[in-house]
PDB file of C-alpha atoms in Angstrom:
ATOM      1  CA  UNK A  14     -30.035 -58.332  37.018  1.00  0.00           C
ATOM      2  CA  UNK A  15     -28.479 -60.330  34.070  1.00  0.00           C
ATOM      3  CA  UNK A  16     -28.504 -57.702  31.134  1.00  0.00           C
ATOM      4  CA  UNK A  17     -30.273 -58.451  28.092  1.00  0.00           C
ATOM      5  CA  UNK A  18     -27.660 -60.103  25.488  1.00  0.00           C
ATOM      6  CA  UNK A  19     -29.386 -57.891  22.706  1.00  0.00           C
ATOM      7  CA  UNK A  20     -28.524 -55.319  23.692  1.00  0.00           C
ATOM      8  CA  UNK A  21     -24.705 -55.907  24.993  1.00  0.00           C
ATOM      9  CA  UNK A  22     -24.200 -56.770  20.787  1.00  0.00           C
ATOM     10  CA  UNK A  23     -26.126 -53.889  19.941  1.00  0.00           C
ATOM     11  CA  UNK A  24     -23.565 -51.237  21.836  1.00  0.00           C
ATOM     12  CA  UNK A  25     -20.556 -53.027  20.627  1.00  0.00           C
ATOM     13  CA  UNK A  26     -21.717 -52.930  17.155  1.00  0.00           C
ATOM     14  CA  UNK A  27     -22.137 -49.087  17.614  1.00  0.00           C
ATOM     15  CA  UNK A  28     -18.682 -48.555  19.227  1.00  0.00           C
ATOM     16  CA  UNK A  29     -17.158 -50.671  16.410  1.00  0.00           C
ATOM     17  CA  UNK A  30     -19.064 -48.347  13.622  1.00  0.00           C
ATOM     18  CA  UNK A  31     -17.777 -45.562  15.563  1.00  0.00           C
ATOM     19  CA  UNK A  32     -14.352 -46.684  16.391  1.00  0.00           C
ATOM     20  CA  UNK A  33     -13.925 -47.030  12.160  1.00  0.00           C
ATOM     21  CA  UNK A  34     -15.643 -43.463  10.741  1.00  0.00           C
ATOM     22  CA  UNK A  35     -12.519 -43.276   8.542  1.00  0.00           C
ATOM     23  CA  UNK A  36     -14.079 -44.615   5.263  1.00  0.00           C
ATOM     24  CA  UNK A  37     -11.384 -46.925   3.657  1.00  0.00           C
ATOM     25  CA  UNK A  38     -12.984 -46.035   0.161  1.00  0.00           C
ATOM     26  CA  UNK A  39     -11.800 -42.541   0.010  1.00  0.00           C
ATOM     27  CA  UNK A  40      -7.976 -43.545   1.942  1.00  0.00           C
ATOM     28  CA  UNK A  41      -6.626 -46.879  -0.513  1.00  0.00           C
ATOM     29  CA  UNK A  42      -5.239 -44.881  -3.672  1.00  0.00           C
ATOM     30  CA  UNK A  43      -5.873 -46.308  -7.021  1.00  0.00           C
ATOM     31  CA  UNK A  44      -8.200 -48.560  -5.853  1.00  0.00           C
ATOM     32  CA  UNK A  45     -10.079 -49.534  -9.411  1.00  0.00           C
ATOM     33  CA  UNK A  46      -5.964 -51.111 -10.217  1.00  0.00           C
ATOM     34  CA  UNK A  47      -6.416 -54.426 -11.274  1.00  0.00           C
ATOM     35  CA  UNK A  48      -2.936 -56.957 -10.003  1.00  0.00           C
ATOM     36  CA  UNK A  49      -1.092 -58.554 -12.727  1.00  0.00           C
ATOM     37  CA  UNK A  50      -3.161 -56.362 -15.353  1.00  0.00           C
ATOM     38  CA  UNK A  51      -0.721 -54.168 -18.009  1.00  0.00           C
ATOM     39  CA  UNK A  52      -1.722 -50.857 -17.948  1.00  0.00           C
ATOM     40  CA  UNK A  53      -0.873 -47.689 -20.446  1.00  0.00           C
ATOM     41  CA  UNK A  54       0.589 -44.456 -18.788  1.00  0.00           C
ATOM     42  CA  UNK A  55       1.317 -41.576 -20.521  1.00  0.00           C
ATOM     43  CA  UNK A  56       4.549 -41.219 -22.436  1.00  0.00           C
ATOM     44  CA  UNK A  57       7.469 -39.608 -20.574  1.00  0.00           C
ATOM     45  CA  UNK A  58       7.670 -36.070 -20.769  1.00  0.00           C
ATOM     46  CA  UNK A  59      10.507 -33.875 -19.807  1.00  0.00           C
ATOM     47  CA  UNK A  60      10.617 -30.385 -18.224  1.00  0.00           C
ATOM     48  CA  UNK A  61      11.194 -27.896 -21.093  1.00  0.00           C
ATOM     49  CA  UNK A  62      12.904 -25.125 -19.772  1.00  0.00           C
ATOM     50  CA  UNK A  63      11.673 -21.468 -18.841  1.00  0.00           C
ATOM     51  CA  UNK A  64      12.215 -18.320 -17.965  1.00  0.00           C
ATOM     52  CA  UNK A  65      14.166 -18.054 -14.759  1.00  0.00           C
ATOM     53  CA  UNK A  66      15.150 -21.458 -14.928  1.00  0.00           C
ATOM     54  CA  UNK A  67      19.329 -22.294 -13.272  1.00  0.00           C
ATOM     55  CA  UNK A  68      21.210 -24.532 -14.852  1.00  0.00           C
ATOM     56  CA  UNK A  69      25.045 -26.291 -14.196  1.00  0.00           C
ATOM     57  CA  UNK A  70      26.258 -26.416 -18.032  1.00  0.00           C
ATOM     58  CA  UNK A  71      29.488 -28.525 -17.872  1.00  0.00           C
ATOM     59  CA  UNK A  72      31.467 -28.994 -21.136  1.00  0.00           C
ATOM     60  CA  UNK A  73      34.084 -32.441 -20.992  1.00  0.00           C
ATOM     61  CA  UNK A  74      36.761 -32.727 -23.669  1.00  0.00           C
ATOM     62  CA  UNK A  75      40.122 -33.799 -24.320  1.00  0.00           C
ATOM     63  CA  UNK A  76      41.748 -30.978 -24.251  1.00  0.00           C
ATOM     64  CA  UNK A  77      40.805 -30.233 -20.441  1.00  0.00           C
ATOM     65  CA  UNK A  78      42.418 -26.516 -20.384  1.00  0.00           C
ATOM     66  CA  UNK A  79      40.335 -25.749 -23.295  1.00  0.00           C
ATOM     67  CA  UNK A  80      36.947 -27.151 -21.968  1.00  0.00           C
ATOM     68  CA  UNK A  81      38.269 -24.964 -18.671  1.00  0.00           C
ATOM     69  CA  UNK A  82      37.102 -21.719 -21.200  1.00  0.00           C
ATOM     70  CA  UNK A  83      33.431 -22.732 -21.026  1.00  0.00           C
ATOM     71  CA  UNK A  84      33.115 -23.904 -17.491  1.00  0.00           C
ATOM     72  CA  UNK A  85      32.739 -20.833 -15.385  1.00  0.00           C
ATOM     73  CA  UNK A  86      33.605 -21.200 -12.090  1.00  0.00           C
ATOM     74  CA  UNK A  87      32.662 -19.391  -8.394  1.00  0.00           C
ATOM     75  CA  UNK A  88      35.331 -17.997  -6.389  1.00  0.00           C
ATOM     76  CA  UNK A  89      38.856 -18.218  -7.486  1.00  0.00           C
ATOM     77  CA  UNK A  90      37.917 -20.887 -10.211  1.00  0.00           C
ATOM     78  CA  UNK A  91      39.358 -24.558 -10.103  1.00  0.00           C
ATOM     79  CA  UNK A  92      39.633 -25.995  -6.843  1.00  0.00           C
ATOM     80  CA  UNK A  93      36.582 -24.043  -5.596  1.00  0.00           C
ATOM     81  CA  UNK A  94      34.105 -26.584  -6.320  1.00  0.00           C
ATOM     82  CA  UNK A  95      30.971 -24.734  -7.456  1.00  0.00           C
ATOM     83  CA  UNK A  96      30.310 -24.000 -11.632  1.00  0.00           C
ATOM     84  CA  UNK A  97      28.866 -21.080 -12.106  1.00  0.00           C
ATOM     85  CA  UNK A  98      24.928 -21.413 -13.000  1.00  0.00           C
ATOM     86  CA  UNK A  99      23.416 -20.069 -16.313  1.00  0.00           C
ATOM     87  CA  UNK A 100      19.809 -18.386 -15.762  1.00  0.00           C
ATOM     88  CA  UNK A 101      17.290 -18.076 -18.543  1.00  0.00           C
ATOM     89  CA  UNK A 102      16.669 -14.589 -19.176  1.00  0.00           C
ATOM     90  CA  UNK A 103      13.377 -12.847 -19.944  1.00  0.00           C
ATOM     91  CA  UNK A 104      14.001 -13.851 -23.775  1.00  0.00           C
ATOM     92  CA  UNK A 105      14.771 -17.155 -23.375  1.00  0.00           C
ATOM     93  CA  UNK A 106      18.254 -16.936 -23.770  1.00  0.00           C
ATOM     94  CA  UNK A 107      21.462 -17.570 -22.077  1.00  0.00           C
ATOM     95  CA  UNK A 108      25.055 -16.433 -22.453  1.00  0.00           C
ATOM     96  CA  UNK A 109      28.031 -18.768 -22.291  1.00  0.00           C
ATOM     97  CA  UNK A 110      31.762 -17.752 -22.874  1.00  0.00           C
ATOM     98  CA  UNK A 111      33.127 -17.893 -26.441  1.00  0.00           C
ATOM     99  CA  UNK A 112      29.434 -19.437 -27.995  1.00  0.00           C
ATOM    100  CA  UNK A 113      27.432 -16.314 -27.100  1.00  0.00           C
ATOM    101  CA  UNK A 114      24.189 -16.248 -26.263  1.00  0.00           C
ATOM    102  CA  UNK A 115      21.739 -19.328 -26.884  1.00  0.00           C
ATOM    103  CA  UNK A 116      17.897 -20.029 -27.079  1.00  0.00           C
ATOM    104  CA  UNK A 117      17.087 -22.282 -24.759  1.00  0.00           C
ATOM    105  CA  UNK A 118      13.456 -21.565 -23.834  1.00  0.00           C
ATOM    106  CA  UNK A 119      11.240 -24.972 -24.942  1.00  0.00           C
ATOM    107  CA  UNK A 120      14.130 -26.757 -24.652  1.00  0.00           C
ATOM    108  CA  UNK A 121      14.678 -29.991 -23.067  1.00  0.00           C
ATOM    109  CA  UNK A 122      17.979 -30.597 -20.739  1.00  0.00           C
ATOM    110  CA  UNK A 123      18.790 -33.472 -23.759  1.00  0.00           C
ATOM    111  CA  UNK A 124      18.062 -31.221 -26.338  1.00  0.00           C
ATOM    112  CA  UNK A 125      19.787 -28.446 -25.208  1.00  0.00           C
ATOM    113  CA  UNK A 126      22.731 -30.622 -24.456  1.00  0.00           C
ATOM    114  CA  UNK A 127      22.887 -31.516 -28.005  1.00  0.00           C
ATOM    115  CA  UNK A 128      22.656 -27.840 -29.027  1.00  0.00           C
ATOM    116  CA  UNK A 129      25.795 -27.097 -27.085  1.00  0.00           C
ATOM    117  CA  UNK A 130      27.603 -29.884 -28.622  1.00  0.00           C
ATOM    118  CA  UNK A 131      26.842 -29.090 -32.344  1.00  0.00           C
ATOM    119  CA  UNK A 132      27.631 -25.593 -31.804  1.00  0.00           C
ATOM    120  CA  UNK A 133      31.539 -26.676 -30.391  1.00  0.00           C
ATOM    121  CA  UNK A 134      31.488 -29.154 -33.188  1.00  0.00           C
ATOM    122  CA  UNK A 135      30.264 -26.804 -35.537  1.00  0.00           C
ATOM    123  CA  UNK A 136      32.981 -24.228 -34.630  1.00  0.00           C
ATOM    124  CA  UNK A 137      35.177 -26.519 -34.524  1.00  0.00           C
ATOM    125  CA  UNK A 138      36.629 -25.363 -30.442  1.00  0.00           C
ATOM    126  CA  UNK A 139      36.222 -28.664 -28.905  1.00  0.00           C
ATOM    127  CA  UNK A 140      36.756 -32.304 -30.434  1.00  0.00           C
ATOM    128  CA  UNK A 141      34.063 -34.954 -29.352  1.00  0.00           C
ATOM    129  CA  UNK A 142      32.431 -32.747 -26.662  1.00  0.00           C
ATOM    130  CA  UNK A 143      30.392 -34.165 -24.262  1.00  0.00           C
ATOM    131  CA  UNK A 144      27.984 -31.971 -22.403  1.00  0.00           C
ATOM    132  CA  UNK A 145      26.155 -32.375 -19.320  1.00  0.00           C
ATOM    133  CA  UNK A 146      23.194 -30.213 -18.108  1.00  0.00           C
ATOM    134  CA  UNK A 147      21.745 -30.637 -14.609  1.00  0.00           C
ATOM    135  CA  UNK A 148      18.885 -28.058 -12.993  1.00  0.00           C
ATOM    136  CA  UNK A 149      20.228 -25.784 -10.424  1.00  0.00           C
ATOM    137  CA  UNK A 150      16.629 -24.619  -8.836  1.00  0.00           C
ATOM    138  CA  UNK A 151      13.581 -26.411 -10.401  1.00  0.00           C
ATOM    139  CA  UNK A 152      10.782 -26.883  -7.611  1.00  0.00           C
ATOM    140  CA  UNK A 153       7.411 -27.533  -7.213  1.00  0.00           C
ATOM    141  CA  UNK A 154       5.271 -26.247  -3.821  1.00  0.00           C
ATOM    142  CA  UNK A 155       2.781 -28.566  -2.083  1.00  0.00           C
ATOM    143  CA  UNK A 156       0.223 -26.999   0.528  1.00  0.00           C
ATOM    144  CA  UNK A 157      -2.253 -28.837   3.036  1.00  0.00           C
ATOM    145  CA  UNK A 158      -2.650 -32.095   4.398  1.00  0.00           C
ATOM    146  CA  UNK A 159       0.730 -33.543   3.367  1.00  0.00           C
ATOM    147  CA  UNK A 160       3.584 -34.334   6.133  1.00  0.00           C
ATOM    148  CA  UNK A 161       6.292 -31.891   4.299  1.00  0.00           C
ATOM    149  CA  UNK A 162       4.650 -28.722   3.007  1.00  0.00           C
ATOM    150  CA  UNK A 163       6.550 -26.333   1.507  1.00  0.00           C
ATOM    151  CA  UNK A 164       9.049 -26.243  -1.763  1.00  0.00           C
ATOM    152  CA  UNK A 165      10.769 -29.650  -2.576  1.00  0.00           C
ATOM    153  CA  UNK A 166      13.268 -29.321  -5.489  1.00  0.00           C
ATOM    154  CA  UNK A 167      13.108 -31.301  -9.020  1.00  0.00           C
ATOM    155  CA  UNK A 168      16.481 -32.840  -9.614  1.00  0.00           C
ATOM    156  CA  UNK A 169      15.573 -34.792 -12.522  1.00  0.00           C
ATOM    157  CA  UNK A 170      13.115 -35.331 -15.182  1.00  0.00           C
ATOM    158  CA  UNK A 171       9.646 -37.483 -15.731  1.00  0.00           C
ATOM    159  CA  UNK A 172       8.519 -36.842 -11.523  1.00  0.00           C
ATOM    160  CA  UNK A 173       5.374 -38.159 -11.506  1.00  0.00           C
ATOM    161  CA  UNK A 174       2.147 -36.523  -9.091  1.00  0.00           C
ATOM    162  CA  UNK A 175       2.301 -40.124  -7.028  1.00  0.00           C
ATOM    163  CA  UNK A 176       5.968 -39.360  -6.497  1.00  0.00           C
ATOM    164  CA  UNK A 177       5.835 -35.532  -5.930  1.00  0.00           C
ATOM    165  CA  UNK A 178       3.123 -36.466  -2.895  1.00  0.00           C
ATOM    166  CA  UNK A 179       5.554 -39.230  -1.583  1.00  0.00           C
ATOM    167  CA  UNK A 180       8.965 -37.212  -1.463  1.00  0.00           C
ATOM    168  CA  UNK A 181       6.574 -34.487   0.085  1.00  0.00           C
ATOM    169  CA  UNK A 182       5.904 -36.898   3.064  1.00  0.00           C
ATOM    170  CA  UNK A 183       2.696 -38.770   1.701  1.00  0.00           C
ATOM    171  CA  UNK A 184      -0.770 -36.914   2.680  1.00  0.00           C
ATOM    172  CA  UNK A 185      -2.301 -37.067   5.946  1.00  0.00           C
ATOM    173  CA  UNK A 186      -5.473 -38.977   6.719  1.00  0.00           C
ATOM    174  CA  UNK A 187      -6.857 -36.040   7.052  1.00  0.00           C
ATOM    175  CA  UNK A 188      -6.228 -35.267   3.901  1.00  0.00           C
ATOM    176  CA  UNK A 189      -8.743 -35.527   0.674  1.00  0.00           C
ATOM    177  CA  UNK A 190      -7.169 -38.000  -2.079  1.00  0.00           C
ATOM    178  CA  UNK A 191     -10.238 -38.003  -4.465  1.00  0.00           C
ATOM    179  CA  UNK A 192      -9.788 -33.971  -5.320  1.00  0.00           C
ATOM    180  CA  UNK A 193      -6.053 -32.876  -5.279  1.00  0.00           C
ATOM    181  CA  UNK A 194      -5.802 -29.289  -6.964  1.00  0.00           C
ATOM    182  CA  UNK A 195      -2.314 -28.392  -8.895  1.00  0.00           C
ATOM    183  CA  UNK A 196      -1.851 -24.919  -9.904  1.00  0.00           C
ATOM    184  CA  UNK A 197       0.050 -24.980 -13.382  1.00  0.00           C
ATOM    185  CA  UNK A 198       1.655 -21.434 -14.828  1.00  0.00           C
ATOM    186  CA  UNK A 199       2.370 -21.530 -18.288  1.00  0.00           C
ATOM    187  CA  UNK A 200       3.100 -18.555 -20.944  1.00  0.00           C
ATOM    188  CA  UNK A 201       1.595 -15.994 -17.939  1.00  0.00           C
ATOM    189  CA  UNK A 202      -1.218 -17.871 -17.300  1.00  0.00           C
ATOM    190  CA  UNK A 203      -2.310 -20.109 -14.430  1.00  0.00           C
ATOM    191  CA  UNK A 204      -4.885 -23.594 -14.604  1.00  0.00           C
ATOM    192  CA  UNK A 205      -6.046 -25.018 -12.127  1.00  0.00           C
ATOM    193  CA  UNK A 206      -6.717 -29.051 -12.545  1.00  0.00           C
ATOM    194  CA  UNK A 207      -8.165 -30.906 -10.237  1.00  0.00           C
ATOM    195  CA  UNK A 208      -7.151 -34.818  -9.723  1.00  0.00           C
ATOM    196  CA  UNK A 209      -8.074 -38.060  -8.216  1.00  0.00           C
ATOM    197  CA  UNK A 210      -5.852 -40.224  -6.551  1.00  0.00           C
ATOM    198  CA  UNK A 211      -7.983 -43.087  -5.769  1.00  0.00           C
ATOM    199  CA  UNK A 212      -8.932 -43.447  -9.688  1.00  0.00           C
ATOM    200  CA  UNK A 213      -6.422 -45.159 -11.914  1.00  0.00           C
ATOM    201  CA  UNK A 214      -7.886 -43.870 -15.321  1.00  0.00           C
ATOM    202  CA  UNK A 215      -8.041 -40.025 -13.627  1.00  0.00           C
ATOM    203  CA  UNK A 216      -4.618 -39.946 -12.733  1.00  0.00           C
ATOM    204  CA  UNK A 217      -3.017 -41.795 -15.543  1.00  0.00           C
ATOM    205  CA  UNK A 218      -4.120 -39.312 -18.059  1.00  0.00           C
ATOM    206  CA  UNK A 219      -4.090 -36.045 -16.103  1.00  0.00           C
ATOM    207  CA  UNK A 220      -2.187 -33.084 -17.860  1.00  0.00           C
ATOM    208  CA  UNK A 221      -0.667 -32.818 -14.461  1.00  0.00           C
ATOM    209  CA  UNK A 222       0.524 -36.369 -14.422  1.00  0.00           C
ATOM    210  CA  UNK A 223       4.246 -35.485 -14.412  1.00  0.00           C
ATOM    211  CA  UNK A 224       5.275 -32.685 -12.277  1.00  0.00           C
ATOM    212  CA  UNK A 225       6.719 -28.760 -13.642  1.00  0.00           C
ATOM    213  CA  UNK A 226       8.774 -26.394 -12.404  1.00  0.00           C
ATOM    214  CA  UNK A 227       6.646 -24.089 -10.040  1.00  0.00           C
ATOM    215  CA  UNK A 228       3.502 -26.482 -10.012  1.00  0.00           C
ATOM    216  CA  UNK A 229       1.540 -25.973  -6.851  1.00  0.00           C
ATOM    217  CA  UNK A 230       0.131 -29.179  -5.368  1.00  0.00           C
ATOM    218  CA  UNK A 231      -3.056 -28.371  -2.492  1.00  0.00           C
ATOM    219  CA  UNK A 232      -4.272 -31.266  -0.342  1.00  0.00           C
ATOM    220  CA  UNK A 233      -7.304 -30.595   0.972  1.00  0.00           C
ATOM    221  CA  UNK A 234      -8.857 -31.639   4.389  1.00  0.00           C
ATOM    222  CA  UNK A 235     -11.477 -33.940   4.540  1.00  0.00           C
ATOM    223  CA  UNK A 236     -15.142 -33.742   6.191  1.00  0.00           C
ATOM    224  CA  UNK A 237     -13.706 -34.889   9.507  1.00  0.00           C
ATOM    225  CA  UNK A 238     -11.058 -32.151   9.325  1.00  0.00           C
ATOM    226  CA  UNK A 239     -12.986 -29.185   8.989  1.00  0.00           C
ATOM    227  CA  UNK A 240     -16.110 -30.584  10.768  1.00  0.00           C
ATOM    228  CA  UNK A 241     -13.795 -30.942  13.579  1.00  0.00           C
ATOM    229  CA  UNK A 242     -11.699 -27.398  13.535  1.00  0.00           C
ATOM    230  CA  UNK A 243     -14.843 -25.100  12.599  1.00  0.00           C
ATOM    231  CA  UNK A 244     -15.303 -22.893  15.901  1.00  0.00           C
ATOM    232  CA  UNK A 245     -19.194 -22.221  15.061  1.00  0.00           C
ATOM    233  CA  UNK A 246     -19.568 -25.570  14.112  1.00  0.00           C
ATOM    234  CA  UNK A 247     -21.907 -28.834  15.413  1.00  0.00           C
ATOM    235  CA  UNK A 248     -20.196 -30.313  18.333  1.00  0.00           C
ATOM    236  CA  UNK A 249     -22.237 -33.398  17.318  1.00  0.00           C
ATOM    237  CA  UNK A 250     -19.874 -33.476  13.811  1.00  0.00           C
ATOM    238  CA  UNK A 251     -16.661 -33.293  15.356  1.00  0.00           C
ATOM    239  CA  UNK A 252     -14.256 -36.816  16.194  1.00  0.00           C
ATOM    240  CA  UNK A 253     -14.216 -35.522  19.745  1.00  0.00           C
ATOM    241  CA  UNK A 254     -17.824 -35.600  20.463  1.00  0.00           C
ATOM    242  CA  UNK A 255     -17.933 -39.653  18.864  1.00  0.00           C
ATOM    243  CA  UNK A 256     -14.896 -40.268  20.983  1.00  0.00           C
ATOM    244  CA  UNK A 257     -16.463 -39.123  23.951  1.00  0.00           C
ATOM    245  CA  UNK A 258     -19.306 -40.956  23.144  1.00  0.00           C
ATOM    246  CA  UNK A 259     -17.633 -44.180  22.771  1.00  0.00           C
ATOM    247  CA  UNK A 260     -16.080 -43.812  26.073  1.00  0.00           C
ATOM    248  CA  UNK A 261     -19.057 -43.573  27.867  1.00  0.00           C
ATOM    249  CA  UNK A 262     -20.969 -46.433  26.322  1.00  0.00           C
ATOM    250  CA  UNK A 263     -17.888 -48.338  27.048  1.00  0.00           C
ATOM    251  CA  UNK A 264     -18.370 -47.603  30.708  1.00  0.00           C
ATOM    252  CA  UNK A 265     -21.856 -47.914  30.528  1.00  0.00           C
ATOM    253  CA  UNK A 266     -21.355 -51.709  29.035  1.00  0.00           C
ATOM    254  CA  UNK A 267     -18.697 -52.758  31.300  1.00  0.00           C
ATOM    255  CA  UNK A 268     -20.787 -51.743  34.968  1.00  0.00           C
ATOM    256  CA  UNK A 269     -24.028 -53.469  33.635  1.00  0.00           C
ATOM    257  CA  UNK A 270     -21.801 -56.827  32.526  1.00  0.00           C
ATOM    258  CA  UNK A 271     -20.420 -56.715  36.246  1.00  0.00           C
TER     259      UNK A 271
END
């Protein structure tokens, strides 16, 4: 018996629906971004530093045995390779040789670059200093549906959420794009914020835009995630069950065609 056409379209319809339950609308990010269209982000902001923070302070001059005085090094000294890091104390301050200590909590790397270098000017120990300050051990911790959990290290300024998530191993599509939460500590207290990665406008002005020290980035699972690993949970809900499912219509279509 010839089966009825009807209902041949009607089962491949419902294997195609269930083939593509991953809803594109909550995958694409920034989907309301408009091509060729300027758009205003938020002004560049740099790390200021913190409590705890490590930094590589290396003073350039002239006069390179001089310079030597200020650039602390590990092990025997030249030759070892490794400058000795400076870490913020509880105050805010650090301690180099011959300056003394030095506020540096709220401070930029730039700005506290040009601290150093008025200070040798100022005392007149170097001639045209140059200064370089680079971050030793600023990180930020991402948790969930991403491919690299764990701590990933900030080596420069201005990291953005987007790129955080990307150096991180991009999320999962698994993972929930529309409600990422990033736990911010500042002055002994923590706030949580919760963003959007699928809206433009959300992201774009987030206070969580660009990335801190010590910001903790969650990914959560989507519907099909948790649907799927809840042990007391509908077997009807979970991507198995539909898979199953789709199997055995398949078979069902193809013995009725032959």
């Amino acid at each position: 018996m010839k089966p009825n056409r009807n209902i041949i379209i009607v089962f491949s319809a419902l294997l195609i629906l269930i083939s593509s339950c991953t809803n594109s609308k909550k995958v694409v990010y920034l989907q309301d971004i408009v091509p060729n269209v300027t758009m205003l982000v938020q002004e560049p902001k740099s790390i200021r530093l913190i409590p705890g923070d490590k930094l590589s302070i290396i003073v350039h001059g002239r006069d390179r045995a001089l310079v030597e005085a200020f650039n602390l090094m590990d092990g025997t000294g030249e030759g070892s390779g490794n400058h000795t890091s400076y870490t913020v104390d509880d105050r805010g301050y650090i301690d180099m040789p011959v300056l003394g200590p030095i506020k540096v909590e709220g401070l930029t790397r730039q700005e506290l670059e040009q601290e150093i270098k008025y200070k040798l000017i100022e005392s007149r120990l170097v001639k045209e200093p140059v200064v370089t300050v680079e971050y030793k051990n600023l990180g930020y911790y991402v948790l969930g549906e991403v491919g690299g959990n764990g701590r990933h290290e900030i080596t420069r300024d201005n990291v953005t959420l987007l790129e955080a998530i990307a150096e991180a191993g991009d999320i999962g599509i698994q993972g929930r794009r529309d409600n990422i939460l990033v736990l911010r500590t500042e002055n002994g207290k923590q706030t949580p914020y919760r963003v959007s990665l699928l809206d433009t406008q959300d992201l774009y002005s987030s206070p969580v835009y660009y990335v801190k020290q010590n910001d903790i980035i969650y990914v959560e699972p989507n519907s099909v995630k948790t649907s799927g690993s809840t042990a007391n949970g509908s077997m009807f809900m979970t991507w198995g069950f539909w898979v199953g499912i789709a199997g055995m219509l398949s078979t069902v279509i193809v013995s009725i065609v032959k």
